[in-house]
Protein backbone atom coordinates (compact mmCIF):
# COMPACT_ATOMS: atom_id res chain seq x y z
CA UNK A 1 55.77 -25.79 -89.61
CA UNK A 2 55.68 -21.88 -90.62
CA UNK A 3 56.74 -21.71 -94.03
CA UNK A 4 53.92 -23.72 -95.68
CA UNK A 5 52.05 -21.76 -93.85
CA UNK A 6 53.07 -18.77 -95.51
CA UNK A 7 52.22 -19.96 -98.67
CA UNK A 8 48.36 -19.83 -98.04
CA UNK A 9 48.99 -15.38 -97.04
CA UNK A 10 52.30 -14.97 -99.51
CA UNK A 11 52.35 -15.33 -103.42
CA UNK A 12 56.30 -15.49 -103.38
CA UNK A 13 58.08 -17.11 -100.22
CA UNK A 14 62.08 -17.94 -100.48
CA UNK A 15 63.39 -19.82 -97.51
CA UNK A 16 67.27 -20.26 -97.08
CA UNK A 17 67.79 -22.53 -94.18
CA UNK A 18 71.15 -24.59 -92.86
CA UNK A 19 73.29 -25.55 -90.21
CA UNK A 20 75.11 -23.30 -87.86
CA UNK A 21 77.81 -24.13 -84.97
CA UNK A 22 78.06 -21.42 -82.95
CA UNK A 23 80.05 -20.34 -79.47
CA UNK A 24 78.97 -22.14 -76.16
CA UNK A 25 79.99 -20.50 -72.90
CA UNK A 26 83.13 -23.39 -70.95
CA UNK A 27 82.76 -23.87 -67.60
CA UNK A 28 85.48 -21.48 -67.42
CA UNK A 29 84.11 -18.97 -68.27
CA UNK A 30 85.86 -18.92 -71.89
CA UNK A 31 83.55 -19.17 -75.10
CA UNK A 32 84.81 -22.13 -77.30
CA UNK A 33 83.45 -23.61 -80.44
CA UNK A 34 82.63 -27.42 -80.17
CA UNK A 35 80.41 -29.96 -82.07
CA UNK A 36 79.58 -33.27 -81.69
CA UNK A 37 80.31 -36.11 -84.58
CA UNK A 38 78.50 -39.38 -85.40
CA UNK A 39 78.74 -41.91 -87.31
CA UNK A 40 81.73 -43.89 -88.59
CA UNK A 41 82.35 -40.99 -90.76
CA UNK A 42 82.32 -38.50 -88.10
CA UNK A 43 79.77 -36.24 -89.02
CA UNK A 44 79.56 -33.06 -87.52
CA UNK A 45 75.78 -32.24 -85.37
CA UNK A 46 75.64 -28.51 -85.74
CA UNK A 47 74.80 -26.59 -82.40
CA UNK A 48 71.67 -24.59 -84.10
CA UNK A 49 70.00 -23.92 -87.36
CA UNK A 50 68.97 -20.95 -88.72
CA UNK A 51 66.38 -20.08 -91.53
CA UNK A 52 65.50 -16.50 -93.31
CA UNK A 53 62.31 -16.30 -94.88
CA UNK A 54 61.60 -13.40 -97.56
CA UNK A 55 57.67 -13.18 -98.48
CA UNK A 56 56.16 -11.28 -100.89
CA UNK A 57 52.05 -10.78 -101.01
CA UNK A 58 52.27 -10.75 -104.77
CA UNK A 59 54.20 -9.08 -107.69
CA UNK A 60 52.02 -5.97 -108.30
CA UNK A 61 51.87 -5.28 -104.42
CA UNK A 62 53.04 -1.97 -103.01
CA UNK A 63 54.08 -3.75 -99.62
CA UNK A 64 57.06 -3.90 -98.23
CA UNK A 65 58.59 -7.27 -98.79
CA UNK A 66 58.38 -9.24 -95.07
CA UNK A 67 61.61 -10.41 -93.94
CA UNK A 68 62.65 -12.68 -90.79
CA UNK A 69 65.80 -14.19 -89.60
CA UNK A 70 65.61 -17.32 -86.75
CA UNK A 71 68.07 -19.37 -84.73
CA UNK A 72 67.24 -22.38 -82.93
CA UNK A 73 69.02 -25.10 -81.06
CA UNK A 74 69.42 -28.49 -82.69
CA UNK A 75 67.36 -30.05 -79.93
CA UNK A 76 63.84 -30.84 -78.98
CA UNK A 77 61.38 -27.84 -78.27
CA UNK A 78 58.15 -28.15 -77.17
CA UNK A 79 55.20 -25.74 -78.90
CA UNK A 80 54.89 -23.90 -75.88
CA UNK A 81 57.37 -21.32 -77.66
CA UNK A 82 56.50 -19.45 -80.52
CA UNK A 83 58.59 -18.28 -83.10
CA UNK A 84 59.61 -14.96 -82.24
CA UNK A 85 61.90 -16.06 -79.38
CA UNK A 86 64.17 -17.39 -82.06
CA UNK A 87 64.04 -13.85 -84.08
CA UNK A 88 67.24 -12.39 -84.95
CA UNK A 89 68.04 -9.36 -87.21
CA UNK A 90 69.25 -10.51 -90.61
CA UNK A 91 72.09 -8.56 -90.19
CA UNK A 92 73.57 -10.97 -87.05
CA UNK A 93 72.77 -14.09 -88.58
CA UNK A 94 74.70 -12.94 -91.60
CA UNK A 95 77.80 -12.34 -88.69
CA UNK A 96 77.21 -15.70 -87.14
CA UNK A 97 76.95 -17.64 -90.33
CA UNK A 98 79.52 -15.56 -92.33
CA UNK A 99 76.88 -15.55 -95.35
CA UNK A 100 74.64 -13.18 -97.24
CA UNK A 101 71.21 -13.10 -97.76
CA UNK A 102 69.46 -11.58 -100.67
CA UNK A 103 72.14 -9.31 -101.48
CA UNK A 104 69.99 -7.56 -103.93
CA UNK A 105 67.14 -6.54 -101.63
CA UNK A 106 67.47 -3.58 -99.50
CA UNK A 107 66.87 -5.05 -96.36
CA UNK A 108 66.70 -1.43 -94.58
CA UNK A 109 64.50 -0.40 -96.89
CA UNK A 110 62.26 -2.29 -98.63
CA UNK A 111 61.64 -4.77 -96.16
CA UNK A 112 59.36 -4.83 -92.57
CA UNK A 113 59.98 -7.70 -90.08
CA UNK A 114 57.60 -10.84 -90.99
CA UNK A 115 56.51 -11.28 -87.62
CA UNK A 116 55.15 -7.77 -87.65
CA UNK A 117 53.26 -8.35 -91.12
CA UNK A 118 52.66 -12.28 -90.38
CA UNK A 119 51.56 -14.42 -87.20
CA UNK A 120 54.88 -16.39 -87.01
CA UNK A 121 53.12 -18.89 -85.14
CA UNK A 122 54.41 -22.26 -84.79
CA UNK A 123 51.76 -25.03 -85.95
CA UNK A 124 51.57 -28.43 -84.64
CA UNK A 125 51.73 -31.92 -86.72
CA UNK A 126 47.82 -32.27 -85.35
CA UNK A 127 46.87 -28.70 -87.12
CA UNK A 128 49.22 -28.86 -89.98
């Protein structure tokens, strides 16, 4: 529970979030892709999920626009980790999920990393 968050510091915040099923490492040492299914319809459970988050303070502002890029597993963390260990550049999550994200912002550029500009601190269901 970040993004609302973000809401209260940013004027503008886009969030792109989905699934992702990435390589796990065999017992042989090989990396293979695999993903669980449920249901009668066989469903596929991705492995992790990613989200980018592009903030903006407000439209006449002269900052940069913050941008941040996380993966997590699809499984149960506790809040004893904070958001930051799931950081990745924007530039590998666009490799792992074969997309693009806001192809018309100069990400090199016009952009500093949110968790630099921002807390990225995870908030609890008691403090949300």
């Amino acid at each position: 529970m970040y993004c609302r968050e973000l809401t209260k510091r940013f004027q503008d915040v886009w969030v792109v979030s989905g699934p992702l099923v990435l390589p796990q490492m065999g017992e042989d040492g090989k990396r293979r892709v695999t993903y669980q299914v449920i249901g009668k319809h066989d469903v596929a459970v991705p492995s992790h999920l990613y989200k980018v988050i592009l903030a903006r303070r407000n439209k006449t502002s002269t900052e940069p626009l913050a941008i941040g890029a996380f993966v997590v597993p699809n499984s149960p963390i506790n809040f004893s980790h904070q958001l930051p260990e799931f950081q990745v550049s924007i530039e590998d999550l666009e490799k792992m999920s074969g997309l693009v994200f806001f192809p018309h912002v100069n990400k090199a550029k016009n952009c500093k990393n949110i968790c630099e500009v921002d807390t990225c601190k995870l908030i609890g269901h008691k403090e949300f």
